[in-house]
PDB file of C-alpha atoms and ligand atoms in Angstrom:
ATOM      1  CA  MET A   1      -7.975  10.066  14.078  1.00  0.00           C
ATOM      2  CA  SER A   2     -11.221  11.956  13.649  1.00  0.00           C
ATOM      3  CA  ASP A   3     -10.269  13.913  10.504  1.00  0.00           C
ATOM      4  CA  CYS A   4      -8.536  11.046   8.694  1.00  0.00           C
ATOM      5  CA  ILE A   5     -10.400   9.922   5.571  1.00  0.00           C
ATOM      6  CA  PHE A   6      -9.155   6.327   5.795  1.00  0.00           C
ATOM      7  CA  CYS A   7     -10.076   6.100   9.500  1.00  0.00           C
ATOM      8  CA  LYS A   8     -13.551   7.221   8.403  1.00  0.00           C
ATOM      9  CA  ILE A   9     -13.621   4.485   5.746  1.00  0.00           C
ATOM     10  CA  ALA A  10     -12.489   1.906   8.353  1.00  0.00           C
ATOM     11  CA  ALA A  11     -15.261   3.128  10.700  1.00  0.00           C
ATOM     12  CA  LYS A  12     -17.831   3.042   7.812  1.00  0.00           C
ATOM     13  CA  ASP A  13     -18.495   6.764   8.250  1.00  0.00           C
ATOM     14  CA  ILE A  14     -17.538   7.206   4.589  1.00  0.00           C
ATOM     15  CA  LYS A  15     -18.656   4.789   1.876  1.00  0.00           C
ATOM     16  CA  SER A  16     -16.147   2.641   0.074  1.00  0.00           C
ATOM     17  CA  ALA A  17     -16.309  -0.322  -2.268  1.00  0.00           C
ATOM     18  CA  THR A  18     -15.005  -2.715   0.368  1.00  0.00           C
ATOM     19  CA  VAL A  19     -13.796  -6.092  -0.883  1.00  0.00           C
ATOM     20  CA  TYR A  20     -12.264  -7.574   2.284  1.00  0.00           C
ATOM     21  CA  GLU A  21     -12.308  -6.967   6.004  1.00  0.00           C
ATOM     22  CA  ASP A  22     -10.935  -8.714   9.077  1.00  0.00           C
ATOM     23  CA  GLU A  23     -10.221  -7.685  12.672  1.00  0.00           C
ATOM     24  CA  THR A  24      -7.295  -5.421  11.842  1.00  0.00           C
ATOM     25  CA  ALA A  25      -7.473  -4.569   8.138  1.00  0.00           C
ATOM     26  CA  ILE A  26      -9.886  -3.470   5.449  1.00  0.00           C
ATOM     27  CA  ALA A  27      -9.485  -3.429   1.663  1.00  0.00           C
ATOM     28  CA  PHE A  28     -11.422  -1.239  -0.753  1.00  0.00           C
ATOM     29  CA  MET A  29     -11.261  -0.056  -4.344  1.00  0.00           C
ATOM     30  CA  ASP A  30      -9.164   3.055  -5.076  1.00  0.00           C
ATOM     31  CA  VAL A  31     -11.471   5.824  -6.351  1.00  0.00           C
ATOM     32  CA  ASN A  32      -8.830   7.029  -8.820  1.00  0.00           C
ATOM     33  CA  PRO A  33      -7.424   3.720 -10.009  1.00  0.00           C
ATOM     34  CA  ALA A  34      -4.117   3.406 -11.823  1.00  0.00           C
ATOM     35  CA  SER A  35      -5.677   0.392 -13.554  1.00  0.00           C
ATOM     36  CA  PRO A  36      -8.967  -1.540 -13.271  1.00  0.00           C
ATOM     37  CA  GLY A  37      -8.908  -3.448  -9.974  1.00  0.00           C
ATOM     38  CA  HIS A  38      -6.541  -1.056  -8.162  1.00  0.00           C
ATOM     39  CA  THR A  39      -7.250  -1.820  -4.504  1.00  0.00           C
ATOM     40  CA  LEU A  40      -6.028  -0.315  -1.232  1.00  0.00           C
ATOM     41  CA  VAL A  41      -5.451  -2.300   1.956  1.00  0.00           C
ATOM     42  CA  ILE A  42      -5.239  -0.349   5.223  1.00  0.00           C
ATOM     43  CA  PRO A  43      -4.828  -1.123   8.905  1.00  0.00           C
ATOM     44  CA  LYS A  44      -7.979  -0.208  10.854  1.00  0.00           C
ATOM     45  CA  LYS A  45      -5.832   1.382  13.553  1.00  0.00           C
ATOM     46  CA  HIS A  46      -4.464   4.757  12.459  1.00  0.00           C
ATOM     47  CA  ALA A  47      -0.758   5.021  11.681  1.00  0.00           C
ATOM     48  CA  GLN A  48       0.701   7.652   9.400  1.00  0.00           C
ATOM     49  CA  THR A  49       3.641   5.582   8.153  1.00  0.00           C
ATOM     50  CA  ILE A  50       4.900   2.036   8.686  1.00  0.00           C
ATOM     51  CA  SER A  51       7.455   3.379  11.205  1.00  0.00           C
ATOM     52  CA  GLU A  52       4.509   3.771  13.606  1.00  0.00           C
ATOM     53  CA  MET A  53       3.447   0.121  13.229  1.00  0.00           C
ATOM     54  CA  SER A  54       4.775  -2.918  15.073  1.00  0.00           C
ATOM     55  CA  ALA A  55       6.083  -5.947  13.195  1.00  0.00           C
ATOM     56  CA  ASP A  56       2.937  -7.842  14.246  1.00  0.00           C
ATOM     57  CA  GLU A  57       0.677  -5.078  12.939  1.00  0.00           C
ATOM     58  CA  LEU A  58       2.557  -5.057   9.641  1.00  0.00           C
ATOM     59  CA  GLY A  59       2.315  -8.840   9.519  1.00  0.00           C
ATOM     60  CA  ASN A  60      -1.454  -8.598   9.882  1.00  0.00           C
ATOM     61  CA  LEU A  61      -1.626  -5.926   7.178  1.00  0.00           C
ATOM     62  CA  PHE A  62       0.414  -7.944   4.697  1.00  0.00           C
ATOM     63  CA  ARG A  63      -1.559 -11.114   5.461  1.00  0.00           C
ATOM     64  CA  ALA A  64      -4.597  -9.163   4.227  1.00  0.00           C
ATOM     65  CA  VAL A  65      -2.599  -7.885   1.222  1.00  0.00           C
ATOM     66  CA  SER A  66      -1.713 -11.463   0.341  1.00  0.00           C
ATOM     67  CA  LYS A  67      -5.383 -12.555   0.478  1.00  0.00           C
ATOM     68  CA  VAL A  68      -6.636  -9.651  -1.606  1.00  0.00           C
ATOM     69  CA  ALA A  69      -3.828  -9.957  -4.184  1.00  0.00           C
ATOM     70  CA  ALA A  70      -4.681 -13.655  -4.582  1.00  0.00           C
ATOM     71  CA  ALA A  71      -8.361 -12.759  -5.097  1.00  0.00           C
ATOM     72  CA  ILE A  72      -7.438 -10.110  -7.684  1.00  0.00           C
ATOM     73  CA  LYS A  73      -5.294 -12.663  -9.504  1.00  0.00           C
ATOM     74  CA  LYS A  74      -8.175 -15.179  -9.466  1.00  0.00           C
ATOM     75  CA  ALA A  75     -10.910 -12.713 -10.405  1.00  0.00           C
ATOM     76  CA  LEU A  76      -9.147 -10.507 -12.945  1.00  0.00           C
ATOM     77  CA  ASN A  77      -6.179 -12.634 -14.053  1.00  0.00           C
ATOM     78  CA  PRO A  78      -3.833  -9.670 -14.600  1.00  0.00           C
ATOM     79  CA  GLU A  79      -0.496 -10.359 -16.298  1.00  0.00           C
ATOM     80  CA  GLY A  80       1.265  -8.784 -13.305  1.00  0.00           C
ATOM     81  CA  ILE A  81       0.596  -7.068  -9.992  1.00  0.00           C
ATOM     82  CA  ASN A  82       2.479  -4.211  -8.319  1.00  0.00           C
ATOM     83  CA  ILE A  83       2.388  -3.865  -4.536  1.00  0.00           C
ATOM     84  CA  LEU A  84       3.249  -0.260  -3.609  1.00  0.00           C
ATOM     85  CA  GLN A  85       3.355   1.485  -0.275  1.00  0.00           C
ATOM     86  CA  ASN A  86       4.356   5.157   0.113  1.00  0.00           C
ATOM     87  CA  ASN A  87       5.683   6.646   3.366  1.00  0.00           C
ATOM     88  CA  GLY A  88       5.962  10.420   3.616  1.00  0.00           C
ATOM     89  CA  SER A  89       5.149  13.110   1.064  1.00  0.00           C
ATOM     90  CA  ALA A  90       8.662  12.856  -0.421  1.00  0.00           C
ATOM     91  CA  ALA A  91       7.767   9.257  -1.270  1.00  0.00           C
ATOM     92  CA  GLY A  92       4.462  10.243  -2.861  1.00  0.00           C
ATOM     93  CA  GLN A  93       2.193   9.650   0.131  1.00  0.00           C
ATOM     94  CA  VAL A  94      -0.894  11.849  -0.128  1.00  0.00           C
ATOM     95  CA  VAL A  95      -3.268  10.231   2.390  1.00  0.00           C
ATOM     96  CA  PRO A  96      -1.531  10.196   5.815  1.00  0.00           C
ATOM     97  CA  HIS A  97      -2.875   6.784   6.885  1.00  0.00           C
ATOM     98  CA  VAL A  98      -0.826   3.712   5.948  1.00  0.00           C
ATOM     99  CA  HIS A  99      -2.157   2.020   2.824  1.00  0.00           C
ATOM    100  CA  VAL A 100      -0.867  -0.635   0.462  1.00  0.00           C
ATOM    101  CA  HIS A 101      -1.686  -0.279  -3.230  1.00  0.00           C
ATOM    102  CA  ILE A 102      -2.404  -3.468  -5.167  1.00  0.00           C
ATOM    103  CA  ILE A 103      -2.229  -2.561  -8.856  1.00  0.00           C
ATOM    104  CA  PRO A 104      -3.084  -5.067 -11.583  1.00  0.00           C
ATOM    105  CA  ARG A 105      -0.771  -4.713 -14.610  1.00  0.00           C
ATOM    106  CA  LYS A 106      -0.713  -5.743 -18.230  1.00  0.00           C
ATOM    107  CA  SER A 107       2.025  -5.421 -20.830  1.00  0.00           C
ATOM    108  CA  GLY A 108       2.064  -2.011 -22.477  1.00  0.00           C
ATOM    109  CA  ASP A 109      -0.360  -0.448 -19.983  1.00  0.00           C
ATOM    110  CA  GLY A 110       1.854   2.643 -19.852  1.00  0.00           C
ATOM    111  CA  LEU A 111       2.246   2.689 -16.068  1.00  0.00           C
ATOM    112  CA  LEU A 112       5.820   3.700 -15.336  1.00  0.00           C
ATOM    113  CA  THR A 113       8.501   2.433 -12.976  1.00  0.00           C
ATOM    114  CA  PRO A 114       8.744   5.375 -10.548  1.00  0.00           C
ATOM    115  CA  TRP A 115      12.531   5.670 -10.803  1.00  0.00           C
ATOM    116  CA  LYS A 116      15.234   5.643 -13.442  1.00  0.00           C
ATOM    117  CA  PRO A 117      17.593   2.768 -12.605  1.00  0.00           C
ATOM    118  CA  GLN A 118      21.219   3.949 -12.354  1.00  0.00           C
ATOM    119  CA  PRO A 119      24.339   1.835 -11.764  1.00  0.00           C
ATOM    120  CA  ALA A 120      25.324   1.895  -8.074  1.00  0.00           C
ATOM    121  CA  GLY A 121      28.186   4.226  -7.228  1.00  0.00           C
ATOM    122  CA  ASP A 122      31.123   3.802  -4.845  1.00  0.00           C
ATOM    123  CA  GLU A 123      28.892   4.566  -1.876  1.00  0.00           C
ATOM    124  CA  LEU A 124      26.934   1.279  -2.159  1.00  0.00           C
ATOM    125  CA  ALA A 125      29.057  -0.703   0.318  1.00  0.00           C
ATOM    126  CA  GLU A 126      29.189   2.169   2.814  1.00  0.00           C
ATOM    127  CA  ILE A 127      25.398   2.620   2.685  1.00  0.00           C
ATOM    128  CA  ALA A 128      24.890  -1.137   3.089  1.00  0.00           C
ATOM    129  CA  ALA A 129      27.164  -1.085   6.157  1.00  0.00           C
ATOM    130  CA  ARG A 130      25.188   1.783   7.696  1.00  0.00           C
ATOM    131  CA  ILE A 131      21.893  -0.114   7.228  1.00  0.00           C
ATOM    132  CA  LYS A 132      23.393  -3.351   8.608  1.00  0.00           C
ATOM    133  CA  SER A 133      24.693  -1.640  11.705  1.00  0.00           C
ATOM    134  CA  ALA A 134      21.263  -0.055  12.351  1.00  0.00           C
ATOM    135  CA  LEU A 135      19.512  -3.450  12.431  1.00  0.00           C
TER     136      LEU A 135
HETATM  137  P1  AMP B 201      -0.947   7.764  -1.874  1.00  0.00           P
HETATM  138  O1  AMP B 201      -0.484   8.689  -2.974  1.00  0.00           O
HETATM  139  O2  AMP B 201      -0.063   6.557  -1.732  1.00  0.00           O
HETATM  140  O3  AMP B 201      -1.187   8.482  -0.565  1.00  0.00           O
HETATM  141  O4  AMP B 201      -2.324   7.192  -2.388  1.00  0.00           O
HETATM  142  C1  AMP B 201      -3.576   7.615  -1.927  1.00  0.00           C
HETATM  143  C2  AMP B 201      -4.609   6.895  -2.754  1.00  0.00           C
HETATM  144  O5  AMP B 201      -5.844   6.983  -2.079  1.00  0.00           O
HETATM  145  C3  AMP B 201      -4.802   7.478  -4.156  1.00  0.00           C
HETATM  146  O6  AMP B 201      -4.566   6.445  -5.123  1.00  0.00           O
HETATM  147  C4  AMP B 201      -6.257   7.938  -4.139  1.00  0.00           C
HETATM  148  O7  AMP B 201      -6.896   7.747  -5.376  1.00  0.00           O
HETATM  149  C5  AMP B 201      -6.866   7.084  -3.046  1.00  0.00           C
HETATM  150  N1  AMP B 201      -8.027   7.631  -2.355  1.00  0.00           N
HETATM  151  C6  AMP B 201      -8.144   8.857  -1.791  1.00  0.00           C
HETATM  152  N2  AMP B 201      -9.359   8.993  -1.207  1.00  0.00           N
HETATM  153  C7  AMP B 201     -10.012   7.814  -1.395  1.00  0.00           C
HETATM  154  C8  AMP B 201     -11.305   7.324  -1.042  1.00  0.00           C
HETATM  155  N3  AMP B 201     -12.184   8.068  -0.357  1.00  0.00           N
HETATM  156  N4  AMP B 201     -11.652   6.072  -1.416  1.00  0.00           N
HETATM  157  C9  AMP B 201     -10.780   5.309  -2.111  1.00  0.00           C
HETATM  158  N5  AMP B 201      -9.546   5.713  -2.478  1.00  0.00           N
HETATM  159  C10 AMP B 201      -9.165   6.952  -2.143  1.00  0.00           C
HETATM  160 ZN1   ZN B 202      -6.387   7.266   9.862  1.00  0.00          ZN
END
């Protein structure tokens, strides 16, 4: 996609602080990090959301995520790591090219869980059945 900023990063038309690259994925530092070490991993091939990616493509992407998360753990030794991936603007996706956030965490860093946990209602079993039957 010619006007996609992450396609431009993958093609090296825009500079990024790249930390990892293989045939199908590239990882670079987020320019507005949630915490020091916040890294993004993207597929080189454009897809807006994971619904547009095959299981193999997602496997390749998460193989890269696993490598980079291990390197972050080794290099920065964070107390915890969040792996986040937003699909669609309702889910907080701003850049319309699939990306996985790797966010190093420490106790009391003030980063918030993005939802307020609520006890499941009566609809839980019915929703589970709908998902099961769609698989
Ligand atoms: P999301 O809200 O999941 O779409 O996250 C998009 C992320 O991309 C944000 O955390 C931005 O800070 C980050 N971002 C946007 N442009 C760039 C860029 N040119 N280089 C690195 N990170 C970027
Ligand atoms: Zn793109």
